[in-house]
Structures are given as C-alpha cells and as structure tokens.
C-alpha cells in the first residue's frame, strides 16, 4: 500500500515563526499536493508539484511556499505564520495524469495552531 | 473556483438504512471520485467514475454520474456505524489538479 507520511500530527507555533511541514511518500509518485482543510470550506489546494523542483500554485498560495528537492519529499513552508493559517494541512500524492487511475493518496494530516 | 458542492451538509440515519449524498460541480470533467474521511484523519479514496460511465458499483457503494446535469450521487447501502465519516467528491481539473467539494457529514446511529 502507498504510504504518505506527514511529520507531525499536531503542531503549535507562534505568530511570525517560520514553519515547515514535511511530507514523504514511498510509492515513487510524480505528483504531490498540499491542501488545507477548514470547516465549511472543504479542501483547498495550496500548491502542487508534478516533478522534482517543479511547483505550481493552487487556489490559495499566498503566505506559503513549497520545496521539492527529492521525488519522495514535498515540504510546505509558512514563511511567517499568522493566526489565519491555523488549519488542518493535508499532503497527498498520485501517479501522473494518464486517464487511467489518478486517485490521490493522503497523509493523516497536520493540525496546525498558530497562536 | 471549480470546487464542487455536496448535499446535504449533514445526514443522520439508523444502522441498516441507505445513505445517499449528492455532488454538483461546475466544469467539464474526465472523472469524478468519492473520498471518505474519518474524524481528524486524511482522506481515503473510495471509488472513481469516468465521464463516459453512468453508474458504478463497489461493494455497498453505488455511484451515479450525470454529466448533463454536472452531478453525481453516492449511495451507501445497509449502512453500519463504522460508515460514520465525512464524504467528499472530487473532480479533475486542468494541469494535474483535483477539486474537492465541501463534504457531507454522515452519522450512522447503531
């Protein structure tokens, strides 16, 4: 089975801190994604990457950056954490789009609280 | 935004009953998927239906797709307490993206 591992289940940070959320997948997937999930808003795409060192903005990239130096690892960076970034962060991976089987595999999520 | 919408937002049923939830979306799709999320956890893929399919089954799950109405439904038959979770539909967008709905919270009462 595909395993997507997020480094922390719960994280508490102070306003203004730089925050790193790490995600590792073990199935050699090309695509990796970062979503945030807020009550009533569903999942919103922050950034995604379809190859090493490649990144694309999603719907809400402001205040975030990403890094993909290795195929299995996709990091989300909050340059200067703010209280409105308190959320559940979900990492996912998938095979490339082929029209065959593009399902997402998710990590367990990181609940980030910014105080 | 291309985000879809699930309906109802919340659903509460007795064990053994069927649960139906609906998804509407905005743009043309290649496929539509349903995911399940247990409280505080990541999402798990349930089923994928392609735009040229109208109905698909997987165990107790039945999914329908009406591309003319841009809508899909997920039916869970003979529900169990363990089916209690949130259910999301997701549609594929351009450039390797998925767009998720806001979810239906299902409670199955033993």
PDB file of C-alpha atoms in Angstrom:
ATOM      1  CA  UNK A   1       0.000   0.000   0.000  1.00  0.00           C
ATOM      2  CA  UNK A   2       1.023   3.556  -0.669  1.00  0.00           C
ATOM      3  CA  UNK A   3       2.119   5.351   2.403  1.00  0.00           C
ATOM      4  CA  UNK A   4       2.107   9.128   2.705  1.00  0.00           C
ATOM      5  CA  UNK A   5       3.672  10.295   5.939  1.00  0.00           C
ATOM      6  CA  UNK A   6       3.335  13.736   7.418  1.00  0.00           C
ATOM      7  CA  UNK A   7       5.940  14.552  10.016  1.00  0.00           C
ATOM      8  CA  UNK A   8       3.623  15.902  12.726  1.00  0.00           C
ATOM      9  CA  UNK A   9       0.003  15.226  13.722  1.00  0.00           C
ATOM     10  CA  UNK A  10      -0.238  18.347  15.864  1.00  0.00           C
ATOM     11  CA  UNK A  11       1.841  21.486  15.778  1.00  0.00           C
ATOM     12  CA  UNK A  12       1.611  24.704  17.798  1.00  0.00           C
ATOM     13  CA  UNK A  13       3.535  27.750  16.601  1.00  0.00           C
ATOM     14  CA  UNK A  14       3.725  31.439  17.403  1.00  0.00           C
ATOM     15  CA  UNK A  15       2.761  34.247  15.062  1.00  0.00           C
ATOM     16  CA  UNK A  16       5.704  35.239  12.894  1.00  0.00           C
ATOM     17  CA  UNK A  17       7.526  31.931  13.158  1.00  0.00           C
ATOM     18  CA  UNK A  18       8.740  30.113  10.064  1.00  0.00           C
ATOM     19  CA  UNK A  19       7.010  26.744   9.893  1.00  0.00           C
ATOM     20  CA  UNK A  20       7.988  23.663   7.925  1.00  0.00           C
ATOM     21  CA  UNK A  21       5.511  20.869   7.213  1.00  0.00           C
ATOM     22  CA  UNK A  22       7.110  17.775   5.777  1.00  0.00           C
ATOM     23  CA  UNK A  23       5.536  15.061   3.658  1.00  0.00           C
ATOM     24  CA  UNK A  24       7.129  11.859   2.387  1.00  0.00           C
ATOM     25  CA  UNK A  25       5.615   9.245   0.070  1.00  0.00           C
ATOM     26  CA  UNK A  26       7.021   5.809  -0.621  1.00  0.00           C
ATOM     27  CA  UNK A  27       5.466   4.878  -3.974  1.00  0.00           C
ATOM     28  CA  UNK A  28       7.573   6.876  -6.404  1.00  0.00           C
ATOM     29  CA  UNK A  29       4.628   9.128  -7.297  1.00  0.00           C
ATOM     30  CA  UNK A  30       5.347  12.038  -9.577  1.00  0.00           C
ATOM     31  CA  UNK A  31       2.535  14.273  -8.299  1.00  0.00           C
ATOM     32  CA  UNK A  32       2.376  15.693  -4.784  1.00  0.00           C
ATOM     33  CA  UNK A  33      -0.101  18.150  -3.307  1.00  0.00           C
ATOM     34  CA  UNK A  34      -0.667  20.307  -0.269  1.00  0.00           C
ATOM     35  CA  UNK A  35      -4.238  21.124   0.792  1.00  0.00           C
ATOM     36  CA  UNK A  36      -5.647  22.933   3.748  1.00  0.00           C
ATOM     37  CA  UNK A  37      -8.989  21.963   5.212  1.00  0.00           C
ATOM     38  CA  UNK A  38     -11.227  24.325   7.136  1.00  0.00           C
ATOM     39  CA  UNK A  39     -14.747  23.720   8.442  1.00  0.00           C
ATOM     40  CA  UNK A  40     -17.358  24.674   5.873  1.00  0.00           C
ATOM     41  CA  UNK A  41     -14.739  25.339   3.190  1.00  0.00           C
ATOM     42  CA  UNK A  42     -13.692  21.817   2.316  1.00  0.00           C
ATOM     43  CA  UNK A  43     -10.238  21.144   0.906  1.00  0.00           C
ATOM     44  CA  UNK A  44      -8.433  23.931  -0.863  1.00  0.00           C
ATOM     45  CA  UNK A  45      -5.309  23.395  -2.905  1.00  0.00           C
ATOM     46  CA  UNK A  46      -2.289  25.423  -1.827  1.00  0.00           C
ATOM     47  CA  UNK A  47       0.473  24.116  -4.094  1.00  0.00           C
ATOM     48  CA  UNK A  48       1.241  21.038  -6.105  1.00  0.00           C
ATOM     49  CA  UNK A  49       4.261  19.562  -7.826  1.00  0.00           C
ATOM     50  CA  UNK A  50       4.413  17.176 -10.769  1.00  0.00           C
ATOM     51  CA  UNK A  51       8.152  16.634 -10.744  1.00  0.00           C
ATOM     52  CA  UNK A  52      11.264  17.286  -8.715  1.00  0.00           C
ATOM     53  CA  UNK A  53      11.982  21.018  -8.426  1.00  0.00           C
ATOM     54  CA  UNK A  54       8.694  21.811 -10.187  1.00  0.00           C
ATOM     55  CA  UNK A  55       5.850  23.564  -8.413  1.00  0.00           C
ATOM     56  CA  UNK A  56       2.533  25.071  -9.376  1.00  0.00           C
ATOM     57  CA  UNK A  57       0.281  27.408  -7.421  1.00  0.00           C
ATOM     58  CA  UNK A  58      -3.098  26.165  -6.387  1.00  0.00           C
ATOM     59  CA  UNK A  59      -6.069  28.236  -5.355  1.00  0.00           C
ATOM     60  CA  UNK A  60      -4.630  29.765  -2.170  1.00  0.00           C
ATOM     61  CA  UNK A  61      -0.810  30.031  -2.379  1.00  0.00           C
ATOM     62  CA  UNK A  62      -0.483  33.362  -0.583  1.00  0.00           C
ATOM     63  CA  UNK A  63       1.628  33.128   2.546  1.00  0.00           C
ATOM     64  CA  UNK A  64       3.018  29.718   1.587  1.00  0.00           C
ATOM     65  CA  UNK A  65       5.926  28.324  -0.366  1.00  0.00           C
ATOM     66  CA  UNK A  66       6.986  24.774  -1.187  1.00  0.00           C
ATOM     67  CA  UNK A  67      10.110  22.788  -1.837  1.00  0.00           C
ATOM     68  CA  UNK A  68      10.614  19.559  -3.729  1.00  0.00           C
ATOM     69  CA  UNK A  69      14.269  18.642  -3.852  1.00  0.00           C
ATOM     70  CA  UNK A  70      13.660  14.897  -3.957  1.00  0.00           C
ATOM     71  CA  UNK A  71      10.859  12.973  -5.613  1.00  0.00           C
ATOM     72  CA  UNK A  72       9.568  11.446  -2.393  1.00  0.00           C
ATOM     73  CA  UNK A  73       9.520  14.624  -0.293  1.00  0.00           C
ATOM     74  CA  UNK A  74       7.321  17.709  -0.591  1.00  0.00           C
ATOM     75  CA  UNK A  75       7.629  20.422   2.012  1.00  0.00           C
ATOM     76  CA  UNK A  76       5.200  23.223   2.776  1.00  0.00           C
ATOM     77  CA  UNK A  77       6.691  26.377   4.272  1.00  0.00           C
ATOM     78  CA  UNK A  78       4.859  29.120   6.096  1.00  0.00           C
ATOM     79  CA  UNK A  79       7.310  31.992   5.825  1.00  0.00           C
ATOM     80  CA  UNK A  80       5.785  33.982   8.686  1.00  0.00           C
ATOM     81  CA  UNK A  81       2.939  32.145  10.368  1.00  0.00           C
ATOM     82  CA  UNK A  82      -0.266  34.033  11.025  1.00  0.00           C
ATOM     83  CA  UNK A  83      -3.352  33.117  13.031  1.00  0.00           C
ATOM     84  CA  UNK A  84      -5.432  32.727   9.860  1.00  0.00           C
ATOM     85  CA  UNK A  85      -3.163  29.872   8.864  1.00  0.00           C
ATOM     86  CA  UNK A  86      -4.461  27.784  11.740  1.00  0.00           C
ATOM     87  CA  UNK A  87      -5.873  24.793   9.894  1.00  0.00           C
ATOM     88  CA  UNK A  88      -5.609  21.100   9.075  1.00  0.00           C
ATOM     89  CA  UNK A  89      -2.959  20.578   6.414  1.00  0.00           C
ATOM     90  CA  UNK A  90      -3.182  17.518   4.199  1.00  0.00           C
ATOM     91  CA  UNK A  91      -0.494  16.181   1.907  1.00  0.00           C
ATOM     92  CA  UNK A  92      -1.330  13.839  -0.967  1.00  0.00           C
ATOM     93  CA  UNK A  93       0.396  12.087  -3.836  1.00  0.00           C
ATOM     94  CA  UNK A  94      -0.658  10.454  -7.095  1.00  0.00           C
ATOM     95  CA  UNK A  95       0.581   8.972 -10.314  1.00  0.00           C
ATOM     96  CA  UNK A  96       0.688  11.309 -13.311  1.00  0.00           C
ATOM     97  CA  UNK A  97      -2.487  12.044 -15.200  1.00  0.00           C
ATOM     98  CA  UNK A  98      -2.965   9.241 -17.739  1.00  0.00           C
ATOM     99  CA  UNK A  99      -6.729   8.939 -17.879  1.00  0.00           C
ATOM    100  CA  UNK A 100      -6.481   5.570 -16.116  1.00  0.00           C
ATOM    101  CA  UNK A 101      -6.168   5.811 -12.341  1.00  0.00           C
ATOM    102  CA  UNK A 102      -5.476   9.239 -10.956  1.00  0.00           C
ATOM    103  CA  UNK A 103      -6.591   8.752  -7.377  1.00  0.00           C
ATOM    104  CA  UNK A 104      -4.994  10.642  -4.533  1.00  0.00           C
ATOM    105  CA  UNK A 105      -3.326   9.039  -1.536  1.00  0.00           C
ATOM    106  CA  UNK A 106      -3.443  11.200   1.565  1.00  0.00           C
ATOM    107  CA  UNK A 107      -1.370  11.514   4.684  1.00  0.00           C
ATOM    108  CA  UNK A 108      -3.038  11.629   8.100  1.00  0.00           C
ATOM    109  CA  UNK A 109      -2.867  15.412   8.255  1.00  0.00           C
ATOM    110  CA  UNK A 110      -1.174  18.007  10.443  1.00  0.00           C
ATOM    111  CA  UNK A 111      -3.376  20.135  12.679  1.00  0.00           C
ATOM    112  CA  UNK A 112      -1.508  23.434  12.929  1.00  0.00           C
ATOM    113  CA  UNK A 113      -2.404  26.020  15.524  1.00  0.00           C
ATOM    114  CA  UNK A 114      -0.827  29.470  15.254  1.00  0.00           C
ATOM    115  CA  UNK A 115      -1.075  31.474  18.470  1.00  0.00           C
TER     116      UNK A 115
ATOM    117  CA  UNK B   1     -13.329  28.314  -8.211  1.00  0.00           C
ATOM    118  CA  UNK B   2     -14.076  24.913  -9.682  1.00  0.00           C
ATOM    119  CA  UNK B   3     -14.931  23.493  -6.298  1.00  0.00           C
ATOM    120  CA  UNK B   4     -17.901  21.183  -6.125  1.00  0.00           C
ATOM    121  CA  UNK B   5     -20.635  21.054  -3.542  1.00  0.00           C
ATOM    122  CA  UNK B   6     -22.054  18.127  -1.626  1.00  0.00           C
ATOM    123  CA  UNK B   7     -25.617  17.930  -0.461  1.00  0.00           C
ATOM    124  CA  UNK B   8     -26.760  17.523   2.245  1.00  0.00           C
ATOM    125  CA  UNK B   9     -24.099  19.031   4.502  1.00  0.00           C
ATOM    126  CA  UNK B  10     -25.049  16.587   7.236  1.00  0.00           C
ATOM    127  CA  UNK B  11     -27.000  13.347   7.286  1.00  0.00           C
ATOM    128  CA  UNK B  12     -28.048  11.181  10.205  1.00  0.00           C
ATOM    129  CA  UNK B  13     -29.545   7.717   9.681  1.00  0.00           C
ATOM    130  CA  UNK B  14     -30.164   4.471  11.541  1.00  0.00           C
ATOM    131  CA  UNK B  15     -27.919   1.483  11.047  1.00  0.00           C
ATOM    132  CA  UNK B  16     -29.189  -0.666   8.196  1.00  0.00           C
ATOM    133  CA  UNK B  17     -30.696   2.224   6.264  1.00  0.00           C
ATOM    134  CA  UNK B  18     -29.327   3.512   2.991  1.00  0.00           C
ATOM    135  CA  UNK B  19     -27.454   6.825   2.793  1.00  0.00           C
ATOM    136  CA  UNK B  20     -27.492   8.992  -0.295  1.00  0.00           C
ATOM    137  CA  UNK B  21     -25.368  12.042  -0.812  1.00  0.00           C
ATOM    138  CA  UNK B  22     -25.090  14.251  -3.861  1.00  0.00           C
ATOM    139  CA  UNK B  23     -22.363  16.251  -5.519  1.00  0.00           C
ATOM    140  CA  UNK B  24     -22.645  19.069  -8.022  1.00  0.00           C
ATOM    141  CA  UNK B  25     -19.714  20.501  -9.936  1.00  0.00           C
ATOM    142  CA  UNK B  26     -19.125  23.358 -12.313  1.00  0.00           C
ATOM    143  CA  UNK B  27     -16.863  22.405 -15.204  1.00  0.00           C
ATOM    144  CA  UNK B  28     -16.366  19.557 -17.648  1.00  0.00           C
ATOM    145  CA  UNK B  29     -14.599  16.563 -16.164  1.00  0.00           C
ATOM    146  CA  UNK B  30     -12.714  13.440 -17.178  1.00  0.00           C
ATOM    147  CA  UNK B  31     -13.602  11.642 -13.974  1.00  0.00           C
ATOM    148  CA  UNK B  32     -15.211  12.133 -10.590  1.00  0.00           C
ATOM    149  CA  UNK B  33     -14.098  10.479  -7.390  1.00  0.00           C
ATOM    150  CA  UNK B  34     -15.509   9.978  -3.928  1.00  0.00           C
ATOM    151  CA  UNK B  35     -13.380  10.017  -0.785  1.00  0.00           C
ATOM    152  CA  UNK B  36     -14.084   9.260   2.840  1.00  0.00           C
ATOM    153  CA  UNK B  37     -12.557  10.993   5.862  1.00  0.00           C
ATOM    154  CA  UNK B  38     -12.760   9.742   9.395  1.00  0.00           C
ATOM    155  CA  UNK B  39     -12.674  12.463  12.016  1.00  0.00           C
ATOM    156  CA  UNK B  40      -9.293  14.186  12.215  1.00  0.00           C
ATOM    157  CA  UNK B  41      -7.650  11.922   9.637  1.00  0.00           C
ATOM    158  CA  UNK B  42      -6.660  12.018   5.979  1.00  0.00           C
ATOM    159  CA  UNK B  43      -8.963  11.150   3.106  1.00  0.00           C
ATOM    160  CA  UNK B  44      -9.255   7.664   1.666  1.00  0.00           C
ATOM    161  CA  UNK B  45     -10.233   7.005  -1.942  1.00  0.00           C
ATOM    162  CA  UNK B  46     -13.496   5.074  -2.340  1.00  0.00           C
ATOM    163  CA  UNK B  47     -14.442   4.971  -5.996  1.00  0.00           C
ATOM    164  CA  UNK B  48     -13.757   6.655  -9.346  1.00  0.00           C
ATOM    165  CA  UNK B  49     -16.261   7.063 -12.163  1.00  0.00           C
ATOM    166  CA  UNK B  50     -15.263   8.244 -15.625  1.00  0.00           C
ATOM    167  CA  UNK B  51     -17.185  10.803 -17.623  1.00  0.00           C
ATOM    168  CA  UNK B  52     -18.354   8.146 -20.104  1.00  0.00           C
ATOM    169  CA  UNK B  53     -19.803   5.978 -17.317  1.00  0.00           C
ATOM    170  CA  UNK B  54     -23.241   6.444 -15.777  1.00  0.00           C
ATOM    171  CA  UNK B  55     -23.115   4.069 -12.858  1.00  0.00           C
ATOM    172  CA  UNK B  56     -20.505   2.135 -10.923  1.00  0.00           C
ATOM    173  CA  UNK B  57     -20.629  -0.278  -8.002  1.00  0.00           C
ATOM    174  CA  UNK B  58     -18.090  -1.274  -5.392  1.00  0.00           C
ATOM    175  CA  UNK B  59     -19.307  -3.461  -2.551  1.00  0.00           C
ATOM    176  CA  UNK B  60     -22.021  -1.499  -0.736  1.00  0.00           C
ATOM    177  CA  UNK B  61     -21.249   1.654  -2.712  1.00  0.00           C
ATOM    178  CA  UNK B  62     -23.116   2.770  -5.802  1.00  0.00           C
ATOM    179  CA  UNK B  63     -22.110   5.897  -7.668  1.00  0.00           C
ATOM    180  CA  UNK B  64     -24.014   7.567 -10.479  1.00  0.00           C
ATOM    181  CA  UNK B  65     -22.894  10.352 -12.759  1.00  0.00           C
ATOM    182  CA  UNK B  66     -24.991  12.692 -14.885  1.00  0.00           C
ATOM    183  CA  UNK B  67     -22.646  14.880 -16.910  1.00  0.00           C
ATOM    184  CA  UNK B  68     -25.532  16.814 -18.477  1.00  0.00           C
ATOM    185  CA  UNK B  69     -26.554  17.994 -15.008  1.00  0.00           C
ATOM    186  CA  UNK B  70     -22.988  18.098 -13.701  1.00  0.00           C
ATOM    187  CA  UNK B  71     -23.961  15.994 -10.741  1.00  0.00           C
ATOM    188  CA  UNK B  72     -23.130  12.701  -9.048  1.00  0.00           C
ATOM    189  CA  UNK B  73     -24.591  10.699  -6.211  1.00  0.00           C
ATOM    190  CA  UNK B  74     -23.080   8.248  -3.761  1.00  0.00           C
ATOM    191  CA  UNK B  75     -25.341   5.592  -2.263  1.00  0.00           C
ATOM    192  CA  UNK B  76     -24.188   3.520   0.697  1.00  0.00           C
ATOM    193  CA  UNK B  77     -26.488   0.563   1.213  1.00  0.00           C
ATOM    194  CA  UNK B  78     -27.166  -1.205   4.525  1.00  0.00           C
ATOM    195  CA  UNK B  79     -25.162   1.360   6.458  1.00  0.00           C
ATOM    196  CA  UNK B  80     -23.115   0.470   9.512  1.00  0.00           C
ATOM    197  CA  UNK B  81     -21.928   2.534  12.455  1.00  0.00           C
ATOM    198  CA  UNK B  82     -18.416   2.261  11.004  1.00  0.00           C
ATOM    199  CA  UNK B  83     -19.586   4.230   7.935  1.00  0.00           C
ATOM    200  CA  UNK B  84     -19.798   7.335  10.123  1.00  0.00           C
ATOM    201  CA  UNK B  85     -17.435   9.775   8.413  1.00  0.00           C
ATOM    202  CA  UNK B  86     -17.342  12.731   6.060  1.00  0.00           C
ATOM    203  CA  UNK B  87     -17.637  12.052   2.361  1.00  0.00           C
ATOM    204  CA  UNK B  88     -16.185  14.258  -0.359  1.00  0.00           C
ATOM    205  CA  UNK B  89     -16.474  14.305  -4.100  1.00  0.00           C
ATOM    206  CA  UNK B  90     -13.513  15.398  -6.202  1.00  0.00           C
ATOM    207  CA  UNK B  91     -13.305  16.306  -9.858  1.00  0.00           C
ATOM    208  CA  UNK B  92     -10.239  16.512 -12.031  1.00  0.00           C
ATOM    209  CA  UNK B  93      -9.278  19.917 -13.335  1.00  0.00           C
ATOM    210  CA  UNK B  94      -6.648  21.135 -15.691  1.00  0.00           C
ATOM    211  CA  UNK B  95      -2.988  20.516 -15.083  1.00  0.00           C
ATOM    212  CA  UNK B  96      -2.969  17.614 -12.638  1.00  0.00           C
ATOM    213  CA  UNK B  97      -5.344  19.203 -10.140  1.00  0.00           C
ATOM    214  CA  UNK B  98      -8.244  17.826  -8.153  1.00  0.00           C
ATOM    215  CA  UNK B  99     -11.114  19.980  -6.897  1.00  0.00           C
ATOM    216  CA  UNK B 100     -12.948  18.879  -3.775  1.00  0.00           C
ATOM    217  CA  UNK B 101     -16.416  19.643  -2.536  1.00  0.00           C
ATOM    218  CA  UNK B 102     -17.222  20.791   0.979  1.00  0.00           C
ATOM    219  CA  UNK B 103     -18.286  17.352   2.154  1.00  0.00           C
ATOM    220  CA  UNK B 104     -21.260  15.544   3.655  1.00  0.00           C
ATOM    221  CA  UNK B 105     -21.005  14.514   7.286  1.00  0.00           C
ATOM    222  CA  UNK B 106     -22.694  11.141   7.742  1.00  0.00           C
ATOM    223  CA  UNK B 107     -23.680   9.796  11.148  1.00  0.00           C
ATOM    224  CA  UNK B 108     -24.937   6.226  11.366  1.00  0.00           C
ATOM    225  CA  UNK B 109     -26.723   5.558  14.637  1.00  0.00           C
ATOM    226  CA  UNK B 110     -26.363   1.999  15.978  1.00  0.00           C
TER     227      UNK B 110
END
